[in-house]
GROMACS .gro file of C-alpha atoms in nm:
model
  378
    1MET     CA    1  12.852  13.364  11.850
    2LYS     CA    2  12.816  13.418  12.223
    3ARG     CA    3  13.125  13.425  12.422
    4TYR     CA    4  13.171  13.150  12.684
    5LEU     CA    5  13.418  13.189  12.958
    6VAL     CA    6  13.620  12.892  13.077
    7GLU     CA    7  13.739  12.895  13.437
    8LEU     CA    8  13.927  12.564  13.559
    9GLU     CA    9  13.992  12.464  13.915
   10ALA     CA   10  14.325  12.332  13.992
   11GLY     CA   11  14.196  11.988  14.013
   12GLU     CA   12  14.030  12.016  13.678
   13ARG     CA   13  14.352  12.126  13.513
   14GLU     CA   14  14.531  11.838  13.668
   15ALA     CA   15  14.287  11.599  13.533
   16LEU     CA   16  14.313  11.745  13.195
   17ALA     CA   17  14.676  11.756  13.187
   18ALA     CA   18  14.689  11.382  13.292
   19ILE     CA   19  14.476  11.298  12.987
   20THR     CA   20  14.706  11.473  12.747
   21ARG     CA   21  15.020  11.325  12.884
   22LYS     CA   22  14.948  10.956  12.978
   23GLY     CA   23  14.710  10.688  12.953
   24SER     CA   24  14.499  10.560  12.672
   25HIS     CA   25  14.214  10.795  12.538
   26ARG     CA   26  14.036  10.879  12.237
   27SER     CA   27  14.172  11.129  12.022
   28ARG     CA   28  13.845  11.351  12.051
   29LYS     CA   29  13.892  11.345  12.409
   30VAL     CA   30  14.260  11.458  12.430
   31ILE     CA   31  14.190  11.734  12.191
   32ASN     CA   32  13.906  11.872  12.381
   33ALA     CA   33  14.135  11.854  12.684
   34LEU     CA   34  14.379  12.041  12.507
   35VAL     CA   35  14.125  12.316  12.411
   36LEU     CA   36  14.010  12.357  12.760
   37LEU     CA   37  14.363  12.381  12.892
   38ASN     CA   38  14.447  12.655  12.655
   39CYS     CA   39  14.112  12.838  12.669
   40ASP     CA   40  14.139  12.874  13.050
   41GLU     CA   41  14.110  13.209  13.167
   42GLY     CA   42  14.106  13.128  13.545
   43GLU     CA   43  14.363  13.207  13.811
   44PHE     CA   44  14.563  12.885  13.756
   45ASN     CA   45  14.653  12.940  13.399
   46GLU     CA   46  14.954  13.170  13.350
   47ARG     CA   47  14.901  13.137  12.992
   48ARG     CA   48  14.619  13.237  12.773
   49THR     CA   49  14.565  13.147  12.418
   50THR     CA   50  14.314  13.294  12.173
   51GLY     CA   51  14.051  13.066  12.014
   52GLY     CA   52  14.206  13.116  11.649
   53ALA     CA   53  14.550  13.014  11.775
   54ILE     CA   54  14.410  12.686  11.957
   55ALA     CA   55  14.245  12.591  11.640
   56GLY     CA   56  14.553  12.662  11.411
   57VAL     CA   57  14.780  12.460  11.635
   58LEU     CA   58  14.533  12.172  11.689
   59ARG     CA   59  14.433  12.168  11.324
   60ILE     CA   60  14.053  12.210  11.410
   61SER     CA   61  13.802  12.472  11.322
   62ALA     CA   62  13.740  12.763  11.529
   63ARG     CA   63  13.361  12.650  11.569
   64ARG     CA   64  13.463  12.339  11.734
   65VAL     CA   65  13.660  12.519  11.996
   66ASP     CA   66  13.359  12.756  12.066
   67ARG     CA   67  13.151  12.414  12.101
   68VAL     CA   68  13.378  12.260  12.342
   69LYS     CA   69  13.399  12.603  12.559
   70LYS     CA   70  12.984  12.606  12.527
   71ARG     CA   71  12.930  12.253  12.663
   72PHE     CA   72  13.183  12.304  12.944
   73VAL     CA   73  12.992  12.611  13.055
   74GLU     CA   74  12.638  12.473  13.007
   75ASP     CA   75  12.677  12.093  13.082
   76GLY     CA   76  13.025  12.040  13.272
   77LEU     CA   77  13.355  11.890  13.234
   78ASP     CA   78  13.264  11.549  13.139
   79ALA     CA   79  13.026  11.671  12.854
   80ALA     CA   80  13.293  11.888  12.734
   81LEU     CA   81  13.557  11.607  12.685
   82GLY     CA   82  13.287  11.347  12.568
   83GLY     CA   83  13.152  11.527  12.290
   84ARG     CA   84  12.748  11.551  12.257
   85GLN     CA   85  12.685  11.268  12.533
   86GLY     CA   86  12.627  11.506  12.811
   87ARG     CA   87  12.365  11.689  12.619
   88ARG     CA   88  12.201  11.357  12.512
   89ALA     CA   89  12.166  11.230  12.843
   90LYS     CA   90  11.928  11.514  12.919
   91TYR     CA   91  11.671  11.376  12.711
   92LEU     CA   92  11.428  11.117  12.837
   93ARG     CA   93  11.316  10.843  12.610
   94LYS     CA   94  10.974  10.877  12.473
   95ALA     CA   95  10.878  10.522  12.380
   96ASP     CA   96  10.913  10.343  12.691
   97GLY     CA   97  10.793   9.985  12.768
   98GLU     CA   98  10.424  10.065  12.831
   99PHE     CA   99  10.386  10.275  12.492
  100GLU     CA  100  10.547  10.005  12.313
  101ALA     CA  101  10.313   9.744  12.452
  102ARG     CA  102  10.006   9.955  12.353
  103LEU     CA  103  10.136  10.023  12.037
  104VAL     CA  104  10.209   9.649  11.945
  105ALA     CA  105   9.850   9.584  12.044
  106LEU     CA  106   9.740   9.865  11.828
  107SER     CA  107   9.930   9.755  11.512
  108CYS     CA  108   9.792   9.387  11.563
  109GLY     CA  109   9.435   9.507  11.556
  110ASP     CA  110   9.212   9.636  11.313
  111PRO     CA  111   9.283   9.959  11.107
  112PRO     CA  112   9.046  10.237  11.125
  113GLU     CA  113   8.749  10.255  10.878
  114GLY     CA  114   8.850  10.350  10.536
  115ARG     CA  115   9.211  10.216  10.545
  116ALA     CA  116   9.310   9.843  10.443
  117GLN     CA  117   9.616   9.853  10.660
  118TRP     CA  118   9.835  10.019  10.927
  119SER     CA  119  10.116  10.252  10.796
  120LEU     CA  120  10.369  10.407  11.022
  121ARG     CA  121  10.222  10.732  11.004
  122LEU     CA  122   9.870  10.603  11.083
  123LEU     CA  123  10.003  10.442  11.396
  124ALA     CA  124  10.196  10.748  11.501
  125ASP     CA  125   9.860  10.974  11.459
  126ARG     CA  126   9.648  10.704  11.640
  127ALA     CA  127   9.875  10.677  11.906
  128VAL     CA  128   9.871  11.053  12.005
  129GLU     CA  129   9.468  11.071  11.952
  130LEU     CA  130   9.450  10.765  12.200
  131GLY     CA  131   9.671  10.959  12.429
  132TYR     CA  132   9.948  10.703  12.452
  133ILE     CA  133  10.210  10.975  12.406
  134ASP     CA  134  10.196  11.360  12.339
  135SER     CA  135  10.381  11.331  12.020
  136VAL     CA  136  10.571  11.090  11.841
  137SER     CA  137  10.720  11.068  11.485
  138HIS     CA  138  10.669  10.778  11.256
  139GLU     CA  139  11.053  10.724  11.264
  140THR     CA  140  11.007  10.642  11.623
  141VAL     CA  141  10.707  10.427  11.564
  142ARG     CA  142  10.910  10.236  11.305
  143ARG     CA  143  11.150  10.087  11.560
  144VAL     CA  144  10.877   9.930  11.753
  145PRO     CA  145  10.732   9.673  11.488
  146LYS     CA  146  11.085   9.615  11.391
  147LYS     CA  147  11.195   9.526  11.712
  148ASN     CA  148  10.890   9.290  11.784
  149ALA     CA  149  10.919   9.136  11.419
  150ILE     CA  150  10.549   9.288  11.353
  151LYS     CA  151  10.476   9.390  10.990
  152PRO     CA  152  10.109   9.481  10.992
  153TRP     CA  153  10.092   9.575  10.605
  154ARG     CA  154  10.148   9.224  10.541
  155ARG     CA  155   9.896   8.919  10.474
  156VAL     CA  156   9.966   8.553  10.422
  157GLY     CA  157   9.710   8.337  10.280
  158TRP     CA  158   9.680   8.024  10.517
  159VAL     CA  159   9.472   7.740  10.580
  160ILE     CA  160   9.337   7.789  10.943
  161PRO     CA  161   9.157   7.458  11.075
  162PRO     CA  162   8.882   7.479  11.312
  163ARG     CA  163   8.973   7.477  11.686
  164ARG     CA  164   8.841   7.176  11.903
  165ASN     CA  165   8.696   6.988  11.590
  166ALA     CA  166   8.669   6.593  11.676
  167ASP     CA  167   8.635   6.538  11.288
  168PHE     CA  168   8.930   6.725  11.209
  169ALA     CA  169   9.138   6.518  11.437
  170ALA     CA  170   9.015   6.210  11.352
  171GLY     CA  171   9.055   6.257  10.989
  172MET     CA  172   9.415   6.392  11.048
  173GLU     CA  173   9.510   6.079  11.260
  174ARG     CA  174   9.379   5.837  11.001
  175VAL     CA  175   9.591   6.005  10.739
  176LEU     CA  176   9.911   5.979  10.942
  177ASP     CA  177   9.848   5.618  11.065
  178VAL     CA  178   9.823   5.540  10.699
  179TYR     CA  179  10.165   5.696  10.645
  180ARG     CA  180  10.326   5.497  10.915
  181ARG     CA  181  10.265   5.165  10.714
  182PRO     CA  182  10.567   4.999  10.581
  183TYR     CA  183  10.645   5.004  10.229
  184ASP     CA  184  10.444   4.661  10.066
  185ALA     CA  185  10.439   4.620   9.692
  186ASN     CA  186  10.106   4.433   9.733
  187LEU     CA  187   9.937   4.729   9.935
  188PRO     CA  188  10.071   5.015   9.812
  189VAL     CA  189  10.001   5.404   9.961
  190VAL     CA  190   9.927   5.635   9.685
  191CYS     CA  191   9.865   5.999   9.731
  192MET     CA  192   9.639   6.189   9.469
  193ASP     CA  193   9.606   6.557   9.405
  194GLU     CA  194   9.495   6.790   9.112
  195THR     CA  195   9.559   7.159   9.016
  196PRO     CA  196   9.418   7.384   8.749
  197ARG     CA  197   9.648   7.553   8.527
  198GLN     CA  198   9.591   7.840   8.288
  199LEU     CA  199   9.724   7.837   7.920
  200ILE     CA  200   9.892   8.164   7.845
  201GLY     CA  201  10.042   8.301   7.519
  202GLU     CA  202  10.285   8.575   7.451
  203THR     CA  203  10.193   8.894   7.281
  204ARG     CA  204  10.536   8.987   7.222
  205THR     CA  205  10.840   8.789   7.174
  206PRO     CA  206  11.036   8.779   7.510
  207VAL     CA  207  11.392   8.884   7.560
  208PRO     CA  208  11.635   8.627   7.669
  209PRO     CA  209  11.861   8.701   7.947
  210ALA     CA  210  12.191   8.857   7.912
  211PRO     CA  211  12.515   8.929   8.137
  212GLY     CA  212  12.402   9.207   8.375
  213ARG     CA  213  12.030   9.179   8.251
  214ALA     CA  214  11.748   8.957   8.365
  215ALA     CA  215  11.513   8.780   8.114
  216ARG     CA  216  11.237   9.016   7.993
  217GLU     CA  217  10.874   8.931   7.906
  218ASP     CA  218  10.585   9.169   7.836
  219TYR     CA  219  10.318   9.227   8.073
  220GLU     CA  220  10.068   9.163   7.821
  221TYR     CA  221   9.950   8.810   7.736
  222ARG     CA  222   9.678   8.602   7.585
  223ARG     CA  223   9.476   8.381   7.788
  224LEU     CA  224   9.422   8.052   7.595
  225GLY     CA  225   9.207   7.858   7.805
  226THR     CA  226   9.254   7.639   8.105
  227CYS     CA  227   9.342   7.256   8.181
  228ASN     CA  228   9.391   7.055   8.482
  229VAL     CA  229   9.684   6.837   8.599
  230PHE     CA  230   9.640   6.535   8.787
  231MET     CA  231   9.909   6.404   9.015
  232ALA     CA  232   9.952   6.055   9.191
  233THR     CA  233  10.282   5.984   9.386
  234GLU     CA  234  10.388   5.664   9.585
  235PRO     CA  235  10.611   5.835   9.856
  236LEU     CA  236  10.786   5.527   9.965
  237ALA     CA  237  10.851   5.391   9.617
  238GLY     CA  238  10.987   5.720   9.459
  239ARG     CA  239  10.719   5.709   9.169
  240ARG     CA  240  10.468   5.916   9.033
  241GLN     CA  241  10.203   5.947   8.758
  242THR     CA  242  10.068   6.265   8.605
  243LYS     CA  243   9.763   6.338   8.364
  244VAL     CA  244   9.684   6.636   8.186
  245THR     CA  245   9.307   6.686   8.112
  246GLU     CA  246   9.096   6.949   7.932
  247ARG     CA  247   8.854   6.971   8.249
  248ARG     CA  248   8.813   6.882   8.601
  249THR     CA  249   8.483   6.706   8.634
  250LYS     CA  250   8.389   6.380   8.808
  251THR     CA  251   8.445   6.177   8.495
  252ASP     CA  252   8.781   6.304   8.428
  253TRP     CA  253   8.876   6.220   8.813
  254ALA     CA  254   8.710   5.876   8.753
  255ARG     CA  255   8.938   5.783   8.484
  256PHE     CA  256   9.244   5.880   8.684
  257PRO     CA  257   9.188   5.609   8.944
  258ARG     CA  258   9.143   5.359   8.644
  259ASP     CA  259   9.492   5.471   8.514
  260ILE     CA  260   9.654   5.424   8.874
  261ALA     CA  261   9.518   5.073   8.898
  262ALA     CA  262   9.655   4.989   8.596
  263GLN     CA  263  10.001   5.075   8.692
  264TYR     CA  264   9.962   4.827   8.989
  265PRO     CA  265   9.804   4.506   8.850
  266ASP     CA  266   9.935   4.260   9.085
  267ALA     CA  267   9.845   4.505   9.398
  268THR     CA  268   9.583   4.342   9.659
  269ARG     CA  269   9.450   4.665   9.744
  270ILE     CA  270   9.556   5.051   9.687
  271THR     CA  271   9.527   5.276   9.953
  272LEU     CA  272   9.464   5.623   9.785
  273VAL     CA  273   9.496   5.934   9.991
  274MET     CA  274   9.291   6.260   9.848
  275ASP     CA  275   9.154   6.573   9.974
  276ASN     CA  276   8.778   6.632  10.028
  277LEU     CA  277   8.695   6.762   9.669
  278ASN     CA  278   8.335   6.693   9.578
  279THR     CA  279   8.449   6.507   9.249
  280HIS     CA  280   8.662   6.262   9.477
  281ARG     CA  281   8.382   6.036   9.547
  282PRO     CA  282   8.296   5.651   9.473
  283GLY     CA  283   7.985   5.781   9.311
  284ALA     CA  284   8.208   5.934   9.004
  285LEU     CA  285   8.283   5.584   8.931
  286TYR     CA  286   7.933   5.486   8.860
  287GLU     CA  287   7.854   5.792   8.674
  288THR     CA  288   8.136   5.708   8.444
  289PHE     CA  289   8.171   5.339   8.413
  290GLU     CA  290   7.898   5.041   8.390
  291PRO     CA  291   7.830   4.954   8.747
  292ALA     CA  292   8.022   4.611   8.719
  293GLU     CA  293   8.307   4.783   8.616
  294ALA     CA  294   8.278   5.090   8.867
  295LYS     CA  295   8.233   4.827   9.150
  296ALA     CA  296   8.546   4.612   9.065
  297LEU     CA  297   8.748   4.930   9.037
  298TRP     CA  298   8.637   5.061   9.368
  299ASP     CA  299   8.705   4.736   9.546
  300ARG     CA  300   9.053   4.775   9.431
  301PHE     CA  301   9.111   5.093   9.630
  302GLU     CA  302   9.072   5.205   9.975
  303PHE     CA  303   8.974   5.567   9.958
  304VAL     CA  304   9.133   5.796  10.270
  305HIS     CA  305   9.021   6.157  10.261
  306THR     CA  306   9.216   6.441  10.428
  307PRO     CA  307   9.000   6.627  10.678
  308LYS     CA  308   8.855   6.956  10.560
  309HIS     CA  309   9.118   7.237  10.585
  310GLY     CA  310   9.373   6.954  10.619
  311SER     CA  311   9.495   6.921  10.261
  312TRP     CA  312   9.843   6.997  10.392
  313LEU     CA  313   9.840   6.636  10.479
  314ASN     CA  314   9.830   6.506  10.134
  315VAL     CA  315  10.181   6.410  10.036
  316ALA     CA  316  10.066   6.455   9.663
  317GLU     CA  317  10.031   6.837   9.734
  318VAL     CA  318  10.400   6.853   9.802
  319GLU     CA  319  10.482   6.662   9.486
  320LEU     CA  320  10.243   6.931   9.309
  321ASN     CA  321  10.421   7.233   9.442
  322VAL     CA  322  10.769   7.064   9.324
  323MET     CA  323  10.609   7.039   8.966
  324ILE     CA  324  10.481   7.409   8.963
  325ARG     CA  325  10.817   7.551   9.091
  326GLN     CA  326  11.031   7.333   8.861
  327CYS     CA  327  10.814   7.282   8.548
  328LEU     CA  328  10.503   7.487   8.537
  329ASN     CA  329  10.623   7.841   8.665
  330ARG     CA  330  10.628   7.994   8.310
  331ARG     CA  331  10.391   8.084   8.038
  332ILE     CA  332  10.266   7.765   7.820
  333ASP     CA  333  10.039   7.846   7.574
  334SER     CA  334   9.900   7.505   7.446
  335ILE     CA  335   9.777   7.181   7.614
  336ASP     CA  336  10.008   6.980   7.421
  337THR     CA  337  10.315   7.149   7.500
  338LEU     CA  338  10.191   7.128   7.889
  339ARG     CA  339  10.160   6.750   7.833
  340ALA     CA  340  10.518   6.722   7.694
  341GLU     CA  341  10.678   6.918   7.988
  342VAL     CA  342  10.486   6.762   8.243
  343ALA     CA  343  10.600   6.411   8.094
  344ALA     CA  344  10.960   6.506   8.073
  345TRP     CA  345  10.952   6.655   8.446
  346GLN     CA  346  10.794   6.324   8.558
  347ALA     CA  347  11.049   6.114   8.371
  348ALA     CA  348  11.333   6.299   8.507
  349ARG     CA  349  11.177   6.291   8.878
  350ASP     CA  350  11.112   5.934   8.868
  351ARG     CA  351  11.476   5.863   8.705
  352ILE     CA  352  11.635   5.978   9.044
  353GLN     CA  353  11.337   5.818   9.265
  354ALA     CA  354  11.293   6.112   9.456
  355LYS     CA  355  11.095   6.037   9.771
  356VAL     CA  356  10.925   6.233  10.034
  357ASN     CA  357  11.036   6.178  10.383
  358TRP     CA  358  10.729   6.204  10.574
  359GLN     CA  359  10.815   6.306  10.975
  360PHE     CA  360  10.501   6.413  11.123
  361THR     CA  361  10.323   6.158  11.333
  362THR     CA  362  10.022   6.109  11.537
  363ASP     CA  363  10.239   6.174  11.850
  364ASP     CA  364  10.362   6.528  11.710
  365ALA     CA  365  10.017   6.606  11.613
  366ARG     CA  366   9.882   6.535  11.987
  367VAL     CA  367  10.137   6.765  12.108
  368LYS     CA  368  10.199   7.068  11.837
  369LEU     CA  369   9.838   7.044  11.719
  370LYS     CA  370   9.676   7.003  12.099
  371ARG     CA  371   9.448   7.304  12.011
  372LEU     CA  372   9.240   7.106  11.737
  373TYR     CA  373   9.140   6.832  11.975
  374PRO     CA  374   8.833   6.871  12.180
  375THR     CA  375   8.855   6.923  12.553
  376LEU     CA  376   8.688   6.628  12.747
  377ASP     CA  377   8.480   6.727  13.054
  378VAL     CA  378   8.575   6.459  13.309
   0.00000   0.00000   0.00000
């Protein structure tokens, strides 16, 4: 190893001696000060010691003694006392604010042709190609998306409503006005929705869970058909009604409002909130029942449709998600089993009178969803 000569001035020796004798200092700094004092070959040191002897007394390695001497000669006293901080201070930060801003814009854009999504290495290579930086590693790039909470490799399914759409705003406000109505047994507000479900059977017997082991089911399964689950819920009363059918046709839907009407024999009029599915139309009643029965059933309801791309306004969708999470998030192989399980879930849910506390109002919509309202030219 190259030999480095340590020569201390009188003031430097006094400062090092003060570090070793008084004050509160980190052990690394004190040991480095002792190394420099004993390695000093200047005129102010009357007693010189070899590096090996110093290492033996201080119980450190000889290589550490050499490193302290090297930092003193190359970087100065402060660097020698503080370890590697002096050397690190000489390096300039590559990823400055301008580079980070460009990298954020790049990661939020489309990936290059032939790639489905950005990766860290792809971002690093592209930044160099575009001249944002001379060279950069993917580990340096990693800090920028993490710092800005960007995950360009992730995509989330979302219902994106149209901007500046008067029909959407009108339909949304109508639904929100319905939700503001107080509870009235003669004028109940009922929300309805439906969801298709697959009937899936096991090909091998699942292994139950055990301490330290999760339940196991084979990745292979049997498809045994499909069915449809209707859901009607009265949010203010904490009651709901379900029906499992083999299909989801207009006829299947038309029979469900009849079942709902049978649950409210004394109601003057039932407000039914539902989405804009093509089967949810009064015409389906006439395709299923005689005209007189269809008209009488229609007169018992006030149909309120959520706007297109606004199914999130339907409270029944909330109840459906609860049912799927609590009851249907598993493999069920027959429609009879599914009917029994849904009925058991509904009975338990009704027993506790679980309600939905809808908080979103028209005033909230006009502030938070202002972008959905058309702009008026005055």
